[in-house]
PDB file of C-alpha atoms and ligand atoms in Angstrom:
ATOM      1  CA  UNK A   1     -14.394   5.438  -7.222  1.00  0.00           C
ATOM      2  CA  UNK A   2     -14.741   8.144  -4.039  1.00  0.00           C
ATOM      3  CA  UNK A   3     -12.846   8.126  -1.213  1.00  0.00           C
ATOM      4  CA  UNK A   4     -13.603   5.984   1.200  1.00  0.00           C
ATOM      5  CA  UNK A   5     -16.073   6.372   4.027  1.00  0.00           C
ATOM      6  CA  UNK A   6     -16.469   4.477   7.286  1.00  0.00           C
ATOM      7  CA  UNK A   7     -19.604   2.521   7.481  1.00  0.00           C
ATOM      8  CA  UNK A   8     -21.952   4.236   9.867  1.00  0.00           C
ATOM      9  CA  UNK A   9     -22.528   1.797  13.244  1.00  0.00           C
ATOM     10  CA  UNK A  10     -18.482   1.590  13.370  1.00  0.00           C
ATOM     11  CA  UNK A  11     -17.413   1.829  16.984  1.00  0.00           C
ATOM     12  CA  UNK A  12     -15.451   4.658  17.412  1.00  0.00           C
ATOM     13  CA  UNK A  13     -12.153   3.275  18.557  1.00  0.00           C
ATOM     14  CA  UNK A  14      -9.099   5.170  19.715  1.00  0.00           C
ATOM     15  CA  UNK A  15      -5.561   4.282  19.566  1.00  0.00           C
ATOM     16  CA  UNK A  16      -2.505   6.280  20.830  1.00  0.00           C
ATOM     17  CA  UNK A  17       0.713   5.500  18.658  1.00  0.00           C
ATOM     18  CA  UNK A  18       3.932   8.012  20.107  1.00  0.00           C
ATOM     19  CA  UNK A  19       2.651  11.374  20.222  1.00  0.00           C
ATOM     20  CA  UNK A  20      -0.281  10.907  17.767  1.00  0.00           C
ATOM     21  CA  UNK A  21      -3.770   9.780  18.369  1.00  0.00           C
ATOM     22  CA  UNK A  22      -5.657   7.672  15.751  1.00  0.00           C
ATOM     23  CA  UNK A  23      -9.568   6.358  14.937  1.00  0.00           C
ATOM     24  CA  UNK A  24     -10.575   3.328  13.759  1.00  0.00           C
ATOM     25  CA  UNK A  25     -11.090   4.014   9.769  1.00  0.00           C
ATOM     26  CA  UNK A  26     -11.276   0.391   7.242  1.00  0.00           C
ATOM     27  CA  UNK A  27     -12.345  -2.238   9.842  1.00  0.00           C
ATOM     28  CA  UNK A  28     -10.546  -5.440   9.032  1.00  0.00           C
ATOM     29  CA  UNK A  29     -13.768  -7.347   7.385  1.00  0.00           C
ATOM     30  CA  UNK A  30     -13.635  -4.281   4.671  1.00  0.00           C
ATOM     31  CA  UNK A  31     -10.701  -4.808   3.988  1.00  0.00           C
ATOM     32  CA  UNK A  32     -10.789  -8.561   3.532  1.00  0.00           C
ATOM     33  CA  UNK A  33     -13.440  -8.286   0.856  1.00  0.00           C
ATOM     34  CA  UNK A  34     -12.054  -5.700  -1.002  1.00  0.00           C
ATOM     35  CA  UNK A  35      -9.097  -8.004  -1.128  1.00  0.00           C
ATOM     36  CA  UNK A  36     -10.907 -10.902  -2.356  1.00  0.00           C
ATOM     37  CA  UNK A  37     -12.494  -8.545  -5.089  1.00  0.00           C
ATOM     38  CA  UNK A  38      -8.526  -7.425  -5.922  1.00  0.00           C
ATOM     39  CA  UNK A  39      -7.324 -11.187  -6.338  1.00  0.00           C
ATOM     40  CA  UNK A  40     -10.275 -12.635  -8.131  1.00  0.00           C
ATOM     41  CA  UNK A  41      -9.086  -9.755 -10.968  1.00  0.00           C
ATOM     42  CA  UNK A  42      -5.626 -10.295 -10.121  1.00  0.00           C
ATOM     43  CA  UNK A  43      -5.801 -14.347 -11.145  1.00  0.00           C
ATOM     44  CA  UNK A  44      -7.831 -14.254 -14.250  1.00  0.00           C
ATOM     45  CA  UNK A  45      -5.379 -11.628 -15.299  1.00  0.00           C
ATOM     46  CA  UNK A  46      -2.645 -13.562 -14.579  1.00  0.00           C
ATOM     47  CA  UNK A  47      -3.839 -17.201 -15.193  1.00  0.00           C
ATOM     48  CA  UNK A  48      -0.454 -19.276 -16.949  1.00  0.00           C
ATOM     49  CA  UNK A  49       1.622 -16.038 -17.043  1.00  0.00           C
ATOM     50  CA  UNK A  50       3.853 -16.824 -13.544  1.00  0.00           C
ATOM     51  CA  UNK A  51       4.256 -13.145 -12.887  1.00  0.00           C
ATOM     52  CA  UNK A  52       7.195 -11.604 -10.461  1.00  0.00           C
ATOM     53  CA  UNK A  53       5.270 -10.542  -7.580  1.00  0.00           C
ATOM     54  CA  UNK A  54       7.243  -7.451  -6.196  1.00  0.00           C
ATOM     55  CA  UNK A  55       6.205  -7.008  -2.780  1.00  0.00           C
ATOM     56  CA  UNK A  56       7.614  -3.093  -1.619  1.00  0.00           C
ATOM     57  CA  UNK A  57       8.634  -3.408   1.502  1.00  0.00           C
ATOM     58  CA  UNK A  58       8.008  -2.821   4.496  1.00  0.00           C
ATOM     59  CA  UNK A  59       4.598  -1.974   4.107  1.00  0.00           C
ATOM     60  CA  UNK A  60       2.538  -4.020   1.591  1.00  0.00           C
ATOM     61  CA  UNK A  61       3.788  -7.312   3.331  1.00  0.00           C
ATOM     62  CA  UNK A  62       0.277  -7.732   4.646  1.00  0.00           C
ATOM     63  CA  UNK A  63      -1.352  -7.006   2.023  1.00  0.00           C
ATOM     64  CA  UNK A  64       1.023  -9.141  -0.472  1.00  0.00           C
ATOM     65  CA  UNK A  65       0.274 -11.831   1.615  1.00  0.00           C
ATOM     66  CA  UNK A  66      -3.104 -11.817   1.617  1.00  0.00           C
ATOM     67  CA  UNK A  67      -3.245 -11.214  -1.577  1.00  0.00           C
ATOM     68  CA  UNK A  68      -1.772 -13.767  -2.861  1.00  0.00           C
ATOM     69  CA  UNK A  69      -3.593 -16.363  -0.597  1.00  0.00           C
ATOM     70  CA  UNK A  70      -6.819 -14.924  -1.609  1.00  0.00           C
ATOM     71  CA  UNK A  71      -6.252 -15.585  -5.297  1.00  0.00           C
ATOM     72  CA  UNK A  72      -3.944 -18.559  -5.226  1.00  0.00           C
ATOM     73  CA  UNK A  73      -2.063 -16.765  -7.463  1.00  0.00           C
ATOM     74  CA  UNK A  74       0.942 -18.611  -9.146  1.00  0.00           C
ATOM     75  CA  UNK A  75       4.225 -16.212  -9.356  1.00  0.00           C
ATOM     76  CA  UNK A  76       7.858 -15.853  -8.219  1.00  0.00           C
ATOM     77  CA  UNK A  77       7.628 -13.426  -4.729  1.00  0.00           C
ATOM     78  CA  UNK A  78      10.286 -10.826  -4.303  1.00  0.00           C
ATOM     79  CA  UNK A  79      11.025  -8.046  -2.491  1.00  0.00           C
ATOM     80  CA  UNK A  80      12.526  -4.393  -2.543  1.00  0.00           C
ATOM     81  CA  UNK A  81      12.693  -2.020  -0.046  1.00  0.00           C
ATOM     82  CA  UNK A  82      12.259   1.623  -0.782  1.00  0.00           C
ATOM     83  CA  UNK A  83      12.241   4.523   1.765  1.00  0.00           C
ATOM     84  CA  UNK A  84      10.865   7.936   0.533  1.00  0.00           C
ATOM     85  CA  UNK A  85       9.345   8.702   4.316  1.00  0.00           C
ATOM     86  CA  UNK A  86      10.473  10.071   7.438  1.00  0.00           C
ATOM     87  CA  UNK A  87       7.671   9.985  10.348  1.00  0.00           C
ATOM     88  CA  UNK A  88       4.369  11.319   8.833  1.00  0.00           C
ATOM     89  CA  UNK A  89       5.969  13.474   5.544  1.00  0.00           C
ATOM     90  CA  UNK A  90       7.255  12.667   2.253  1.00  0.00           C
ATOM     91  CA  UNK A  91      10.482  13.428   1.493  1.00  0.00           C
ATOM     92  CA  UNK A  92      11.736  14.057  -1.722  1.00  0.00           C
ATOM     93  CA  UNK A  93      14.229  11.474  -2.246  1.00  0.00           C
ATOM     94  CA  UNK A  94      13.738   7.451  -3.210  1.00  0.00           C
ATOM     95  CA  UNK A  95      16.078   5.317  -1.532  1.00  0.00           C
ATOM     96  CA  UNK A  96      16.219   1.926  -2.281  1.00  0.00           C
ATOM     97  CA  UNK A  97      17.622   0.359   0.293  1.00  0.00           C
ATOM     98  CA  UNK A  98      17.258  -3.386  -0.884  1.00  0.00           C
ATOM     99  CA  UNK A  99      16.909  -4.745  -4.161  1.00  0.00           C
ATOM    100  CA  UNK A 100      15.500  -7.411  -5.952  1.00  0.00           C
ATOM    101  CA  UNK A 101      17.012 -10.994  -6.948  1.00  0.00           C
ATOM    102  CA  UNK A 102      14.863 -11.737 -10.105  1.00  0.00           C
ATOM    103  CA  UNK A 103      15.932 -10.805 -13.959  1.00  0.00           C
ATOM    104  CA  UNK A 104      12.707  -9.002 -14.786  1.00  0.00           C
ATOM    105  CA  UNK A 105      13.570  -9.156 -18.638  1.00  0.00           C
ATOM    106  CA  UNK A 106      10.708 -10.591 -20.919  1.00  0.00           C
ATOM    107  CA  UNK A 107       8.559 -11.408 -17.406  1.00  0.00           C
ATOM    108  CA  UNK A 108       5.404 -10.407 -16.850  1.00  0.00           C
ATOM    109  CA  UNK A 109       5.947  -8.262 -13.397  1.00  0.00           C
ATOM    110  CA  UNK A 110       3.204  -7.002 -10.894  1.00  0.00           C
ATOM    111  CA  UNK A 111       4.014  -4.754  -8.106  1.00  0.00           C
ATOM    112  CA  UNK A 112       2.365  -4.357  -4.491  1.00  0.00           C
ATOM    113  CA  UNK A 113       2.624  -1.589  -2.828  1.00  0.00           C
ATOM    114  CA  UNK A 114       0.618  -0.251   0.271  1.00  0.00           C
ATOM    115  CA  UNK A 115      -0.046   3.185  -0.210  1.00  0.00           C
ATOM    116  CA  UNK A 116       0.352   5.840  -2.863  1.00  0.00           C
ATOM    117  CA  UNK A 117       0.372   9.411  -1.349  1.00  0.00           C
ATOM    118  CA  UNK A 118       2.449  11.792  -3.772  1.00  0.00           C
ATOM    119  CA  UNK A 119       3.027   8.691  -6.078  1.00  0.00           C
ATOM    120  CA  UNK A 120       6.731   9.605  -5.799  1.00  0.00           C
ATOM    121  CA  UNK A 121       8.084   6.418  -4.826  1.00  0.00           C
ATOM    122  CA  UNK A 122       6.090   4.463  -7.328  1.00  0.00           C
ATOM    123  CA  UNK A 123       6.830   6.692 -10.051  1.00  0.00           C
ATOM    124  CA  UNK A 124      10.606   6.419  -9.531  1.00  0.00           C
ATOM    125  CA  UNK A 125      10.525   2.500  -9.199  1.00  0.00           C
ATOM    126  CA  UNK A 126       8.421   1.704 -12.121  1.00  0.00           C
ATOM    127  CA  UNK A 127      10.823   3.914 -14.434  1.00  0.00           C
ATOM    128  CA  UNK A 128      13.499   1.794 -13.077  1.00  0.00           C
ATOM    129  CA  UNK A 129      12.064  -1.383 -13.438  1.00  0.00           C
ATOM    130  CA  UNK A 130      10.581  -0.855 -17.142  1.00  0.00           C
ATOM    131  CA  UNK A 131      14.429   0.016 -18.074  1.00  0.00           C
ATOM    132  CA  UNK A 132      14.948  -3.734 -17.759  1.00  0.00           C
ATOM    133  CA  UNK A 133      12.669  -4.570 -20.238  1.00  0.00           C
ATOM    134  CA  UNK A 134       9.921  -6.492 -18.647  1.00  0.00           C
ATOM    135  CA  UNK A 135       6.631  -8.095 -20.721  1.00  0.00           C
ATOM    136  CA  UNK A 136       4.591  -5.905 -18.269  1.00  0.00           C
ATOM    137  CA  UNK A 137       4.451  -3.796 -15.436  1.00  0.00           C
ATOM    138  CA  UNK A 138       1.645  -3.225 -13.770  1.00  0.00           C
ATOM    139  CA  UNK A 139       0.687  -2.196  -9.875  1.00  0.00           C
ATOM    140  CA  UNK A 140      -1.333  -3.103  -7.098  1.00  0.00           C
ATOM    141  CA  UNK A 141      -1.511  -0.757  -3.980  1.00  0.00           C
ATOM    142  CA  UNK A 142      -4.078  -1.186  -1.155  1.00  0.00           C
ATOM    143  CA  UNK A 143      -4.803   2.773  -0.495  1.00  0.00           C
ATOM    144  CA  UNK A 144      -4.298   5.883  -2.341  1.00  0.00           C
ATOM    145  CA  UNK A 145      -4.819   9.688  -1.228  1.00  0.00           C
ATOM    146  CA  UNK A 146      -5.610  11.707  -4.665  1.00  0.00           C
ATOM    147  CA  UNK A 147      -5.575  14.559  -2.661  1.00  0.00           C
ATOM    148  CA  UNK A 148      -1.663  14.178  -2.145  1.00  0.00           C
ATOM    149  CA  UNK A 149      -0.621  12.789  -5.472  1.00  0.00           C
ATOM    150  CA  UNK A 150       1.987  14.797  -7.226  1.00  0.00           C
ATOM    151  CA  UNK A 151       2.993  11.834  -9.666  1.00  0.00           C
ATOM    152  CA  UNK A 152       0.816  11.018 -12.225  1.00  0.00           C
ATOM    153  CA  UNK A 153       0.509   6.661 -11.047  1.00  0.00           C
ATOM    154  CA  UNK A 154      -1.425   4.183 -13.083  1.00  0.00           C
ATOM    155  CA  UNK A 155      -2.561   2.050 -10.608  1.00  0.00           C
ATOM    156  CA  UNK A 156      -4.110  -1.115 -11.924  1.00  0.00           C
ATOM    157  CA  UNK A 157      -5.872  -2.766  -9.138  1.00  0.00           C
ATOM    158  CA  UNK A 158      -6.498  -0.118  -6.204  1.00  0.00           C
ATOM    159  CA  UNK A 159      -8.667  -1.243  -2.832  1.00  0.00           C
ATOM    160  CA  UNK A 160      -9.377   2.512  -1.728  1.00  0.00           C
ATOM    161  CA  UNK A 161      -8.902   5.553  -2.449  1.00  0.00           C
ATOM    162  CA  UNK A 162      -8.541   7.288   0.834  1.00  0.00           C
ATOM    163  CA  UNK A 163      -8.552  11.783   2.256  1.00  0.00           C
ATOM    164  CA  UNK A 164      -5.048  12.969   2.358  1.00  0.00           C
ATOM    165  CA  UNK A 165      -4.924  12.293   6.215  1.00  0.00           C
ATOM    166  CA  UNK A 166      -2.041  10.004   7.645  1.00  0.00           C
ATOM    167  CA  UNK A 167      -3.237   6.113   8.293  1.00  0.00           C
ATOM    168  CA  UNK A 168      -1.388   3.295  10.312  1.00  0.00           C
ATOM    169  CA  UNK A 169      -2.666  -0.535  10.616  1.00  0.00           C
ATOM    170  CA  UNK A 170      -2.327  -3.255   8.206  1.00  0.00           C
ATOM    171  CA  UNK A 171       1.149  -2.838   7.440  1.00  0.00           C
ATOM    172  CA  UNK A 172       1.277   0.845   7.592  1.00  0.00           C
ATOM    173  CA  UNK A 173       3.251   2.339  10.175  1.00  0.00           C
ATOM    174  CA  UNK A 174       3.953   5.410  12.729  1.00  0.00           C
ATOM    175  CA  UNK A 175       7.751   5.117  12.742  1.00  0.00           C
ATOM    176  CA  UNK A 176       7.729   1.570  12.899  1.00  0.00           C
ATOM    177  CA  UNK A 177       4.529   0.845  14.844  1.00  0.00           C
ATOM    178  CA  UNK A 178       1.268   0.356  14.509  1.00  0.00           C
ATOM    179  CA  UNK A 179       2.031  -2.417  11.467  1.00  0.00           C
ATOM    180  CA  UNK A 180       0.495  -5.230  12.988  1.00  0.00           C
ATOM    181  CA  UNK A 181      -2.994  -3.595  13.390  1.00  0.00           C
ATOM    182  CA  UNK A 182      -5.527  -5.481  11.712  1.00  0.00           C
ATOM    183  CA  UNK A 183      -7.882  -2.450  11.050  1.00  0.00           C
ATOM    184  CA  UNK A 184      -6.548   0.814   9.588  1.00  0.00           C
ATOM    185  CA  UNK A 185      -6.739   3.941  11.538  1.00  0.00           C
ATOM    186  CA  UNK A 186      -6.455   7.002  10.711  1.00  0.00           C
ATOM    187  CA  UNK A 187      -4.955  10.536  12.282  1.00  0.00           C
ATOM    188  CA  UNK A 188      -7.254  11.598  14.675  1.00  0.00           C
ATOM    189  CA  UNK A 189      -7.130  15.307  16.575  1.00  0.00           C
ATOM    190  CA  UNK A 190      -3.164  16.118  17.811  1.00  0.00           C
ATOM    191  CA  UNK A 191      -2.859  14.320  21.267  1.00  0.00           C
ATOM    192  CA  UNK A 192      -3.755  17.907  23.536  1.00  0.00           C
ATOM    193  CA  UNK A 193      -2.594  15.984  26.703  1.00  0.00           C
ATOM    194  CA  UNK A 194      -6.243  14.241  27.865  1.00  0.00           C
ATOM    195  CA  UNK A 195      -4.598  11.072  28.267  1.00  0.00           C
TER     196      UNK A 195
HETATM  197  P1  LIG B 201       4.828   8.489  -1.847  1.00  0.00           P
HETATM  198  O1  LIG B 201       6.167   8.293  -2.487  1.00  0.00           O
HETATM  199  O2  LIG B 201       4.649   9.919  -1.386  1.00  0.00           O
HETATM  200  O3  LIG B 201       3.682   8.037  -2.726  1.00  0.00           O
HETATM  201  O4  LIG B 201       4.808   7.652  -0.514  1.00  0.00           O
HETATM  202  C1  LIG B 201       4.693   6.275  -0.515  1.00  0.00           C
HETATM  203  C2  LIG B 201       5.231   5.656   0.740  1.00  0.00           C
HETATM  204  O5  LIG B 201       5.101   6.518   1.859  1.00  0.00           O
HETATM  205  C3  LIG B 201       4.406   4.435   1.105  1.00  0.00           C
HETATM  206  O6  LIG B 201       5.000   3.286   0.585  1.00  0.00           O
HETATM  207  C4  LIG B 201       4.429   4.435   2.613  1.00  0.00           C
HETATM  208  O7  LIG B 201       5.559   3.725   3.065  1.00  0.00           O
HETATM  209  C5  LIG B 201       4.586   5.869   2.986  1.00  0.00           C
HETATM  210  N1  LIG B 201       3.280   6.493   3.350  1.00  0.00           N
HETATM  211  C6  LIG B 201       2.572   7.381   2.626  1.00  0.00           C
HETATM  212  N2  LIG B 201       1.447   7.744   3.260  1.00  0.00           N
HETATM  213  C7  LIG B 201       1.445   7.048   4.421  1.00  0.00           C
HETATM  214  C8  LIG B 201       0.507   6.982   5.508  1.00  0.00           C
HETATM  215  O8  LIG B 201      -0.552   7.622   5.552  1.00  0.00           O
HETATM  216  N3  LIG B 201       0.845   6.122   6.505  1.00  0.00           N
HETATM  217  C9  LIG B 201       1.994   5.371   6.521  1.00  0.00           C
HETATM  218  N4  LIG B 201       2.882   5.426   5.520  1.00  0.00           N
HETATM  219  C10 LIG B 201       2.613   6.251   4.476  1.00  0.00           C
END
């Protein structure tokens, strides 16, 4: 798979978030097919094994969701929250900052994340997580930047790999905005003061 490229014809659309300015990048009806592709997999896979769905939060709530309405997919949802970001660079620690409820031992567990960049995050939580002796692990992440990755991440079902450039929309965020953008946009040019 190469990275992804924006269809030609899109309109080029701006949006300021803070200080940054961003372009329109994965219109939303790209997006919805790849995730139809993802859950059609993601079902036969998991047809009569009633997975734990790990959503990572904040992020991949979007995408969990629609995910998992897409394929119908029968599991227990749960959550964890891990925090490995501060504004638009990794940092190097993994904090996880909320947990899950399940027991994980002898279950079959998928895990949906939103983005792997250095794979940092990932690569910390699925150590943890195998060390209580699930069936499976496997993950699920929206985007990935290959450019950026420092971890070596297996990533089972991926919707796009993506240039090491920072991206908001869809559940991705600019210190807490820009999640509720349908499309995903990436960094455009630094803000130089024309608006
Ligand atoms: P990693 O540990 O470096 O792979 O970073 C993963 C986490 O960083 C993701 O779950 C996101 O929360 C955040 N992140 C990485 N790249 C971006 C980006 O381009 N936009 C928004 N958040 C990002």
């Amino acid at each position: 798979m190469s990275n992804f490229q924006s269809p030609r014809g899109l309109p080029i659309k701006h949006i300021k978030i803070g200080d940054l300015r961003f372009r329109l990048f994965i219109p939303e009806s790209i997006i919805e097919e790849r995730i139809q592709e993802l859950a059609k997999s993601i079902k036969s896979d998991y047809r009569g094994k009633n997975p734990i769905i790990i959503c990572v939060l904040k992020g991949a709530i979007l995408f969990t969701s629609d995910l998992v309405k897409a394929g119908e997919i029968d599991g227990q949802i749960d959550f964890v929250r891990l925090s490995s970001y501060d504004g638009t660079t990794s940092t190097e620690k993994v904090k996880e900052l909320m947990s899950i409820a399940s027991d994980i031992k002898g279950r079959h567990v998928l895990v949906i994340e939103d983005i792997v960049d250095t794979g940092r995050t990932l690569d910390y939580y699925l150590k943890h997580l195998k060390k209580q002796e699930p069936l499976s692990v496997e993950l699920a992440a929206l985007l990935l930047k290959p450019d950026a990755l420092k971890f070596p991440v297996d990533i089972k079902y991926l919707g796009f790999k993506i240039p090491d450039l920072f991206v908001v929309g869809y559940g991705l965020d600019y210190n807490e905005s820009g999640r509720g953008l349908r499309d995903i946009y990436q960094l455009d040019l630094p803000d130089v003061g024309l608006y």
